[in-house]
């Protein structure tokens, strides 16, 4: 009988850590090779510690039919890892005085119902808006009309509930405030300053080298998106590479993107033991310093974590649906704790 994935990975990590002759890179490689061999993982991985890449490798095909291998420059849809990027965009616009975190929806959507209109940008950034999901799969989705007919699950600021619609509204607010399109804003305000040269916003005319998505790591069945990807601009339409996302990580330790003060605002636990601006917050070893995000789209899974006090970074991008990347990330983090 096949062992459960989490138990299998735990046994691998224990075995690896009990072998003092192996470097951390070798232990991470063994972990991922086992996952790949067991048809549990395909995709690209990058692990860094204190500004030094200690592991970078890819597994499986970017396009199985054409036998094109995944590489560290393969472009993956990163789904909800788009949210930290949108958060950085909003904070950059706030630093420039284009908008304020306490601006309410009513400023940008004057016909919004009073309860909806009271939602602030801060509420949207922290998933405390209370807005019911308004996005849909219809072509030419009209966000303004959807906002004008939206309802609340709870009063803004009274609870936490993860919301894709909240980040779509942040995109819409950024566009209204600047009179520029989201794709252009992200390119000029995030990708260019961070030197992210292989990232962009997905459209039907996506790059030819964008990875294909599969039902499972066996890569037996291709999966196609069943909705217009532009409907989730702000929440899930970015594509990127492991190398570009590492560049984002490095830029967030400097003032390339945000001032030190604004970076700290991004990292603050605005929802205790839950969420900052764009990032979930996790505790490791009694310290709440792991900022993470995960993404899921049909055919794709992604997971990113930044342990900011120890300056550790893990990114896993997979072109297999529902891959257990959280388990892999945790097992890699265990290896990172060990000494060479």
mmCIF file of C-alpha atoms in Angstrom:
data_model
loop_
_atom_site.group_PDB
_atom_site.id
_atom_site.type_symbol
_atom_site.label_atom_id
_atom_site.label_comp_id
_atom_site.label_asym_id
_atom_site.label_seq_id
_atom_site.Cartn_x
_atom_site.Cartn_y
_atom_site.Cartn_z
ATOM 1 C CA UNK A 1 0.000 0.000 0.000
ATOM 2 C CA UNK A 2 1.309 3.472 -0.922
ATOM 3 C CA UNK A 3 2.303 5.609 2.068
ATOM 4 C CA UNK A 4 0.475 8.972 2.526
ATOM 5 C CA UNK A 5 2.456 11.833 0.973
ATOM 6 C CA UNK A 6 3.101 13.674 4.263
ATOM 7 C CA UNK A 7 4.336 10.502 6.009
ATOM 8 C CA UNK A 8 6.504 9.605 3.034
ATOM 9 C CA UNK A 9 8.130 13.051 2.991
ATOM 10 C CA UNK A 10 8.630 12.964 6.770
ATOM 11 C CA UNK A 11 10.466 9.660 6.503
ATOM 12 C CA UNK A 12 12.633 11.075 3.724
ATOM 13 C CA UNK A 13 13.537 14.166 5.756
ATOM 14 C CA UNK A 14 14.367 12.088 8.836
ATOM 15 C CA UNK A 15 16.550 9.816 6.719
ATOM 16 C CA UNK A 16 18.273 12.797 5.131
ATOM 17 C CA UNK A 17 18.888 14.574 8.424
ATOM 18 C CA UNK A 18 20.293 11.397 9.925
ATOM 19 C CA UNK A 19 22.989 11.410 7.260
ATOM 20 C CA UNK A 20 25.498 14.021 8.425
ATOM 21 C CA UNK A 21 27.668 13.390 5.365
ATOM 22 C CA UNK A 22 25.188 15.112 3.071
ATOM 23 C CA UNK A 23 25.027 18.861 2.540
ATOM 24 C CA UNK A 24 21.720 20.686 2.860
ATOM 25 C CA UNK A 25 21.579 20.993 -0.919
ATOM 26 C CA UNK A 26 22.041 17.241 -1.293
ATOM 27 C CA UNK A 27 19.321 16.562 1.283
ATOM 28 C CA UNK A 28 16.889 18.910 -0.452
ATOM 29 C CA UNK A 29 17.724 17.247 -3.771
ATOM 30 C CA UNK A 30 17.064 13.795 -2.358
ATOM 31 C CA UNK A 31 13.730 14.981 -0.955
ATOM 32 C CA UNK A 32 12.587 16.393 -4.289
ATOM 33 C CA UNK A 33 13.901 13.480 -6.368
ATOM 34 C CA UNK A 34 11.857 11.120 -4.194
ATOM 35 C CA UNK A 35 8.757 13.287 -4.675
ATOM 36 C CA UNK A 36 9.347 13.394 -8.434
ATOM 37 C CA UNK A 37 10.006 9.662 -8.708
ATOM 38 C CA UNK A 38 6.801 8.975 -6.772
ATOM 39 C CA UNK A 39 4.843 11.178 -9.211
ATOM 40 C CA UNK A 40 4.082 13.703 -6.467
ATOM 41 C CA UNK A 41 5.942 16.716 -7.871
ATOM 42 C CA UNK A 42 6.888 18.354 -11.148
ATOM 43 C CA UNK A 43 8.036 21.928 -11.581
ATOM 44 C CA UNK A 44 10.820 24.266 -10.488
ATOM 45 C CA UNK A 45 12.349 24.911 -7.072
ATOM 46 C CA UNK A 46 14.702 27.551 -5.686
ATOM 47 C CA UNK A 47 15.981 27.698 -2.102
ATOM 48 C CA UNK A 48 18.186 30.468 -0.718
ATOM 49 C CA UNK A 49 19.770 31.149 2.647
ATOM 50 C CA UNK A 50 21.161 34.569 3.640
ATOM 51 C CA UNK A 51 21.248 35.847 0.090
ATOM 52 C CA UNK A 52 22.890 32.747 -1.376
ATOM 53 C CA UNK A 53 21.069 30.276 -3.613
ATOM 54 C CA UNK A 54 21.778 26.840 -2.181
ATOM 55 C CA UNK A 55 19.457 24.838 -4.422
ATOM 56 C CA UNK A 56 17.856 25.390 -7.828
ATOM 57 C CA UNK A 57 16.462 22.601 -9.948
ATOM 58 C CA UNK A 58 13.540 21.647 -12.182
ATOM 59 C CA UNK A 59 11.653 18.392 -12.709
ATOM 60 C CA UNK A 60 9.323 17.059 -15.393
ATOM 61 C CA UNK A 61 8.104 18.617 -18.602
ATOM 62 C CA UNK A 62 6.973 22.153 -19.351
ATOM 63 C CA UNK A 63 5.272 20.573 -22.376
ATOM 64 C CA UNK A 64 5.092 16.789 -22.233
ATOM 65 C CA UNK A 65 3.883 16.378 -25.816
ATOM 66 C CA UNK A 66 6.814 18.375 -27.230
ATOM 67 C CA UNK A 67 9.216 16.898 -24.623
ATOM 68 C CA UNK A 68 10.266 20.365 -23.441
ATOM 69 C CA UNK A 69 11.751 20.118 -19.956
ATOM 70 C CA UNK A 70 10.974 22.455 -17.063
ATOM 71 C CA UNK A 71 13.931 24.747 -16.282
ATOM 72 C CA UNK A 72 14.667 27.540 -13.818
ATOM 73 C CA UNK A 73 13.589 30.010 -16.536
ATOM 74 C CA UNK A 74 10.253 28.277 -17.226
ATOM 75 C CA UNK A 75 7.344 30.702 -16.874
ATOM 76 C CA UNK A 76 4.584 29.474 -14.542
ATOM 77 C CA UNK A 77 1.194 30.988 -13.708
ATOM 78 C CA UNK A 78 1.611 31.764 -9.991
ATOM 79 C CA UNK A 79 -2.096 32.219 -9.172
ATOM 80 C CA UNK A 80 -2.591 33.784 -5.728
ATOM 81 C CA UNK A 81 1.102 34.575 -5.304
ATOM 82 C CA UNK A 82 -0.050 37.496 -7.465
ATOM 83 C CA UNK A 83 -1.566 38.996 -4.287
ATOM 84 C CA UNK A 84 1.759 39.948 -2.625
ATOM 85 C CA UNK A 85 2.719 41.598 -5.933
ATOM 86 C CA UNK A 86 -0.539 43.578 -5.985
ATOM 87 C CA UNK A 87 0.064 44.548 -2.354
ATOM 88 C CA UNK A 88 3.511 45.911 -3.258
ATOM 89 C CA UNK A 89 1.938 47.865 -6.117
ATOM 90 C CA UNK A 90 -0.667 49.434 -3.806
ATOM 91 C CA UNK A 91 1.981 50.339 -1.201
ATOM 92 C CA UNK A 92 4.164 51.951 -3.876
ATOM 93 C CA UNK A 93 1.200 54.036 -5.025
ATOM 94 C CA UNK A 94 0.550 54.981 -1.389
ATOM 95 C CA UNK A 95 4.157 56.125 -1.010
ATOM 96 C CA UNK A 96 3.726 58.291 -4.082
ATOM 97 C CA UNK A 97 0.586 59.858 -2.628
ATOM 98 C CA UNK A 98 -1.635 58.454 -5.382
ATOM 99 C CA UNK A 99 -3.896 56.748 -2.835
ATOM 100 C CA UNK A 100 -4.132 56.111 0.916
ATOM 101 C CA UNK A 101 -4.715 52.910 2.861
ATOM 102 C CA UNK A 102 -7.725 54.476 4.603
ATOM 103 C CA UNK A 103 -9.364 55.460 1.310
ATOM 104 C CA UNK A 104 -12.750 53.794 1.044
ATOM 105 C CA UNK A 105 -14.403 52.116 -1.916
ATOM 106 C CA UNK A 106 -16.917 54.975 -2.111
ATOM 107 C CA UNK A 107 -14.111 57.253 -3.318
ATOM 108 C CA UNK A 108 -13.583 55.069 -6.385
ATOM 109 C CA UNK A 109 -17.092 53.622 -6.795
ATOM 110 C CA UNK A 110 -19.502 56.430 -5.853
ATOM 111 C CA UNK A 111 -22.604 54.289 -6.500
ATOM 112 C CA UNK A 112 -21.513 51.459 -4.198
ATOM 113 C CA UNK A 113 -24.035 50.578 -1.435
ATOM 114 C CA UNK A 114 -23.209 52.325 1.856
ATOM 115 C CA UNK A 115 -21.877 49.189 3.580
ATOM 116 C CA UNK A 116 -19.701 48.275 0.614
ATOM 117 C CA UNK A 117 -18.606 51.878 0.208
ATOM 118 C CA UNK A 118 -17.226 51.881 3.755
ATOM 119 C CA UNK A 119 -14.648 49.180 2.922
ATOM 120 C CA UNK A 120 -11.128 50.629 3.030
ATOM 121 C CA UNK A 121 -8.054 49.760 1.018
ATOM 122 C CA UNK A 122 -6.607 48.461 4.303
ATOM 123 C CA UNK A 123 -9.589 46.088 4.615
ATOM 124 C CA UNK A 124 -9.022 44.825 1.073
ATOM 125 C CA UNK A 125 -5.294 44.281 1.658
ATOM 126 C CA UNK A 126 -5.954 42.273 4.838
ATOM 127 C CA UNK A 127 -9.031 40.268 3.760
ATOM 128 C CA UNK A 128 -11.137 41.997 6.406
ATOM 129 C CA UNK A 129 -13.568 43.676 3.987
ATOM 130 C CA UNK A 130 -16.425 41.236 4.547
ATOM 131 C CA UNK A 131 -17.428 41.481 0.872
ATOM 132 C CA UNK A 132 -19.036 38.466 -0.732
ATOM 133 C CA UNK A 133 -17.165 37.165 -3.760
ATOM 134 C CA UNK A 134 -18.276 39.145 -6.794
ATOM 135 C CA UNK A 135 -15.946 37.896 -9.528
ATOM 136 C CA UNK A 136 -17.291 35.381 -12.008
ATOM 137 C CA UNK A 137 -16.367 33.474 -15.158
ATOM 138 C CA UNK A 138 -18.228 35.715 -17.585
ATOM 139 C CA UNK A 139 -16.345 37.378 -20.469
ATOM 140 C CA UNK A 140 -15.965 41.153 -20.175
ATOM 141 C CA UNK A 141 -16.723 41.119 -16.461
ATOM 142 C CA UNK A 142 -17.946 44.567 -15.335
ATOM 143 C CA UNK A 143 -16.384 45.183 -11.913
ATOM 144 C CA UNK A 144 -18.194 48.504 -11.396
ATOM 145 C CA UNK A 145 -21.596 46.872 -11.852
ATOM 146 C CA UNK A 146 -20.611 43.989 -9.577
ATOM 147 C CA UNK A 147 -19.531 46.397 -6.823
ATOM 148 C CA UNK A 148 -22.785 48.327 -7.094
ATOM 149 C CA UNK A 149 -24.722 45.115 -6.414
ATOM 150 C CA UNK A 150 -22.318 43.566 -3.882
ATOM 151 C CA UNK A 151 -23.282 42.439 -0.374
ATOM 152 C CA UNK A 152 -21.414 41.930 2.897
ATOM 153 C CA UNK A 153 -20.863 38.797 4.948
ATOM 154 C CA UNK A 154 -19.800 40.896 7.946
ATOM 155 C CA UNK A 155 -19.071 44.594 8.629
ATOM 156 C CA UNK A 156 -15.661 45.745 7.347
ATOM 157 C CA UNK A 157 -12.887 45.120 9.862
ATOM 158 C CA UNK A 158 -14.918 42.748 12.064
ATOM 159 C CA UNK A 159 -13.479 39.442 10.828
ATOM 160 C CA UNK A 160 -10.993 37.806 8.443
ATOM 161 C CA UNK A 161 -12.099 35.925 5.347
ATOM 162 C CA UNK A 162 -9.812 35.266 2.390
ATOM 163 C CA UNK A 163 -11.160 37.103 -0.644
ATOM 164 C CA UNK A 164 -10.114 36.983 -4.279
ATOM 165 C CA UNK A 165 -12.619 39.737 -5.011
ATOM 166 C CA UNK A 166 -10.861 42.037 -2.550
ATOM 167 C CA UNK A 167 -7.648 41.928 -4.561
ATOM 168 C CA UNK A 168 -9.507 42.338 -7.849
ATOM 169 C CA UNK A 169 -10.951 45.521 -6.321
ATOM 170 C CA UNK A 170 -7.450 46.662 -5.359
ATOM 171 C CA UNK A 171 -6.457 46.266 -9.001
ATOM 172 C CA UNK A 172 -9.493 48.261 -10.056
ATOM 173 C CA UNK A 173 -8.736 51.023 -7.530
ATOM 174 C CA UNK A 174 -5.132 51.236 -8.740
ATOM 175 C CA UNK A 175 -6.355 51.607 -12.322
ATOM 176 C CA UNK A 176 -8.893 54.292 -11.412
ATOM 177 C CA UNK A 177 -6.381 56.220 -9.276
ATOM 178 C CA UNK A 178 -3.688 56.216 -11.967
ATOM 179 C CA UNK A 179 -5.720 55.961 -15.187
ATOM 180 C CA UNK A 180 -3.333 53.181 -16.208
ATOM 181 C CA UNK A 181 -3.940 49.481 -16.804
ATOM 182 C CA UNK A 182 -2.934 46.870 -14.240
ATOM 183 C CA UNK A 183 -0.476 45.113 -16.576
ATOM 184 C CA UNK A 184 1.368 48.376 -17.201
ATOM 185 C CA UNK A 185 1.305 49.326 -13.506
ATOM 186 C CA UNK A 186 2.756 46.022 -12.349
ATOM 187 C CA UNK A 187 5.414 46.142 -15.046
ATOM 188 C CA UNK A 188 6.579 49.682 -14.249
ATOM 189 C CA UNK A 189 6.033 49.686 -10.475
ATOM 190 C CA UNK A 190 7.114 46.150 -9.508
ATOM 191 C CA UNK A 191 8.756 44.091 -12.252
ATOM 192 C CA UNK A 192 11.064 46.793 -13.636
ATOM 193 C CA UNK A 193 12.385 48.097 -10.269
ATOM 194 C CA UNK A 194 12.987 44.508 -9.098
ATOM 195 C CA UNK A 195 14.623 43.524 -12.441
ATOM 196 C CA UNK A 196 11.992 40.812 -12.949
ATOM 197 C CA UNK A 197 12.531 40.354 -16.685
ATOM 198 C CA UNK A 198 10.566 37.119 -17.186
ATOM 199 C CA UNK A 199 7.302 38.037 -15.454
ATOM 200 C CA UNK A 200 4.053 39.427 -16.789
ATOM 201 C CA UNK A 201 0.267 39.309 -16.748
ATOM 202 C CA UNK A 202 -1.455 36.351 -18.393
ATOM 203 C CA UNK A 203 -3.810 36.846 -21.302
ATOM 204 C CA UNK A 204 -5.169 34.571 -24.019
ATOM 205 C CA UNK A 205 -2.108 35.545 -26.058
ATOM 206 C CA UNK A 206 0.323 34.415 -23.360
ATOM 207 C CA UNK A 207 3.974 33.735 -24.270
ATOM 208 C CA UNK A 208 4.613 30.591 -26.294
ATOM 209 C CA UNK A 209 7.055 29.428 -23.635
ATOM 210 C CA UNK A 210 4.480 29.544 -20.809
ATOM 211 C CA UNK A 211 4.344 26.134 -19.178
ATOM 212 C CA UNK A 212 1.441 23.740 -19.833
ATOM 213 C CA UNK A 213 -0.749 22.731 -16.880
ATOM 214 C CA UNK A 214 -1.579 19.123 -16.003
ATOM 215 C CA UNK A 215 -4.141 17.283 -13.909
ATOM 216 C CA UNK A 216 -1.424 15.377 -12.024
ATOM 217 C CA UNK A 217 2.353 15.063 -11.860
ATOM 218 C CA UNK A 218 2.085 12.059 -14.184
ATOM 219 C CA UNK A 219 1.431 14.663 -16.911
ATOM 220 C CA UNK A 220 -1.077 12.367 -18.593
ATOM 221 C CA UNK A 221 -3.794 15.003 -18.967
ATOM 222 C CA UNK A 222 -3.519 18.695 -19.869
ATOM 223 C CA UNK A 223 -5.803 21.101 -17.990
ATOM 224 C CA UNK A 224 -7.089 24.321 -19.519
ATOM 225 C CA UNK A 225 -8.414 27.420 -17.751
ATOM 226 C CA UNK A 226 -12.195 27.588 -17.952
ATOM 227 C CA UNK A 227 -12.557 31.349 -17.376
ATOM 228 C CA UNK A 228 -11.056 34.602 -18.705
ATOM 229 C CA UNK A 229 -7.831 35.051 -16.741
ATOM 230 C CA UNK A 230 -8.247 38.846 -16.771
ATOM 231 C CA UNK A 231 -11.207 38.387 -14.388
ATOM 232 C CA UNK A 232 -8.694 37.682 -11.608
ATOM 233 C CA UNK A 233 -6.267 40.518 -12.344
ATOM 234 C CA UNK A 234 -4.905 41.635 -8.984
ATOM 235 C CA UNK A 235 -5.684 38.296 -7.370
ATOM 236 C CA UNK A 236 -4.199 35.622 -9.623
ATOM 237 C CA UNK A 237 -3.135 36.483 -13.184
ATOM 238 C CA UNK A 238 0.660 36.915 -12.857
ATOM 239 C CA UNK A 239 3.127 34.518 -14.456
ATOM 240 C CA UNK A 240 6.736 34.354 -13.305
ATOM 241 C CA UNK A 241 9.809 32.172 -12.784
ATOM 242 C CA UNK A 242 11.627 30.965 -9.687
ATOM 243 C CA UNK A 243 14.519 33.284 -10.506
ATOM 244 C CA UNK A 244 12.275 36.338 -10.901
ATOM 245 C CA UNK A 245 10.479 35.626 -7.633
ATOM 246 C CA UNK A 246 13.850 35.393 -5.923
ATOM 247 C CA UNK A 247 14.645 38.830 -7.356
ATOM 248 C CA UNK A 248 11.417 40.064 -5.743
ATOM 249 C CA UNK A 249 12.535 38.593 -2.423
ATOM 250 C CA UNK A 250 15.912 40.335 -2.630
ATOM 251 C CA UNK A 251 14.337 43.659 -3.621
ATOM 252 C CA UNK A 252 12.104 43.563 -0.529
ATOM 253 C CA UNK A 253 15.209 43.612 1.701
ATOM 254 C CA UNK A 254 16.286 46.875 0.060
ATOM 255 C CA UNK A 255 14.487 50.093 -0.870
ATOM 256 C CA UNK A 256 14.252 49.207 -4.568
ATOM 257 C CA UNK A 257 10.497 48.745 -4.190
ATOM 258 C CA UNK A 258 9.442 50.137 -0.821
ATOM 259 C CA UNK A 259 10.933 52.344 1.868
ATOM 260 C CA UNK A 260 11.922 50.652 5.122
ATOM 261 C CA UNK A 261 8.877 52.164 6.792
ATOM 262 C CA UNK A 262 6.506 50.903 4.108
ATOM 263 C CA UNK A 263 8.158 47.476 4.089
ATOM 264 C CA UNK A 264 7.514 47.261 7.826
ATOM 265 C CA UNK A 265 3.882 48.201 7.248
ATOM 266 C CA UNK A 266 3.682 45.376 4.734
ATOM 267 C CA UNK A 267 5.109 42.906 7.263
ATOM 268 C CA UNK A 268 3.049 43.989 10.271
ATOM 269 C CA UNK A 269 0.513 41.414 11.467
ATOM 270 C CA UNK A 270 -2.588 43.399 10.650
ATOM 271 C CA UNK A 271 -4.607 40.275 11.425
ATOM 272 C CA UNK A 272 -2.914 38.654 14.425
ATOM 273 C CA UNK A 273 -1.321 35.273 13.680
ATOM 274 C CA UNK A 274 -2.918 35.311 10.248
ATOM 275 C CA UNK A 275 -2.150 38.006 7.675
ATOM 276 C CA UNK A 276 -0.064 41.059 6.865
ATOM 277 C CA UNK A 277 -0.420 42.983 3.578
ATOM 278 C CA UNK A 278 -0.489 40.337 0.835
ATOM 279 C CA UNK A 279 1.144 37.607 2.930
ATOM 280 C CA UNK A 280 -0.006 34.976 5.371
ATOM 281 C CA UNK A 281 2.143 34.858 8.513
ATOM 282 C CA UNK A 282 3.461 31.649 10.050
ATOM 283 C CA UNK A 283 5.385 30.810 13.209
ATOM 284 C CA UNK A 284 8.499 28.657 13.205
ATOM 285 C CA UNK A 285 10.437 27.923 16.371
ATOM 286 C CA UNK A 286 8.323 30.378 18.340
ATOM 287 C CA UNK A 287 9.027 33.304 15.987
ATOM 288 C CA UNK A 288 6.330 34.731 13.709
ATOM 289 C CA UNK A 289 8.653 35.614 10.849
ATOM 290 C CA UNK A 290 7.578 33.368 7.969
ATOM 291 C CA UNK A 291 5.634 35.219 5.284
ATOM 292 C CA UNK A 292 4.047 32.916 2.769
ATOM 293 C CA UNK A 293 1.525 32.639 -0.028
ATOM 294 C CA UNK A 294 0.187 29.780 -2.081
ATOM 295 C CA UNK A 295 -1.541 29.634 -5.419
ATOM 296 C CA UNK A 296 -3.909 27.282 -7.216
ATOM 297 C CA UNK A 297 -5.245 27.438 -10.747
ATOM 298 C CA UNK A 298 -6.501 24.599 -12.946
ATOM 299 C CA UNK A 299 -3.300 22.732 -13.815
ATOM 300 C CA UNK A 300 -0.987 24.718 -11.523
ATOM 301 C CA UNK A 301 0.118 24.979 -7.885
ATOM 302 C CA UNK A 302 2.603 27.373 -6.292
ATOM 303 C CA UNK A 303 4.059 28.103 -2.867
ATOM 304 C CA UNK A 304 6.419 30.843 -1.663
ATOM 305 C CA UNK A 305 7.865 31.540 1.781
ATOM 306 C CA UNK A 306 10.187 34.240 3.127
ATOM 307 C CA UNK A 307 11.661 33.789 6.612
ATOM 308 C CA UNK A 308 12.669 37.403 7.035
ATOM 309 C CA UNK A 309 14.678 37.309 10.297
ATOM 310 C CA UNK A 310 16.843 34.454 9.046
ATOM 311 C CA UNK A 311 16.778 35.658 5.421
ATOM 312 C CA UNK A 312 15.622 32.322 4.020
ATOM 313 C CA UNK A 313 13.590 31.885 0.865
ATOM 314 C CA UNK A 314 11.739 28.928 -0.667
ATOM 315 C CA UNK A 315 9.788 28.939 -3.920
ATOM 316 C CA UNK A 316 8.081 25.944 -5.542
ATOM 317 C CA UNK A 317 6.218 26.303 -8.826
ATOM 318 C CA UNK A 318 4.409 23.275 -10.224
ATOM 319 C CA UNK A 319 2.479 22.634 -13.410
ATOM 320 C CA UNK A 320 0.478 19.898 -11.705
ATOM 321 C CA UNK A 321 -2.874 20.573 -10.077
ATOM 322 C CA UNK A 322 -3.239 20.292 -6.279
ATOM 323 C CA UNK A 323 0.415 19.359 -5.678
ATOM 324 C CA UNK A 324 1.252 19.059 -1.958
ATOM 325 C CA UNK A 325 3.700 21.978 -2.008
ATOM 326 C CA UNK A 326 3.012 23.066 1.559
ATOM 327 C CA UNK A 327 4.360 19.735 2.806
ATOM 328 C CA UNK A 328 7.436 20.027 0.588
ATOM 329 C CA UNK A 329 8.095 23.600 1.724
ATOM 330 C CA UNK A 330 7.871 22.563 5.372
ATOM 331 C CA UNK A 331 10.275 19.666 4.840
ATOM 332 C CA UNK A 332 12.746 21.942 3.053
ATOM 333 C CA UNK A 333 12.486 24.388 5.970
ATOM 334 C CA UNK A 334 13.383 21.563 8.369
ATOM 335 C CA UNK A 335 16.522 20.870 6.335
ATOM 336 C CA UNK A 336 17.406 24.580 6.339
ATOM 337 C CA UNK A 337 17.502 24.530 10.140
ATOM 338 C CA UNK A 338 20.332 22.024 10.122
ATOM 339 C CA UNK A 339 24.036 22.834 9.806
ATOM 340 C CA UNK A 340 26.247 21.709 6.944
#
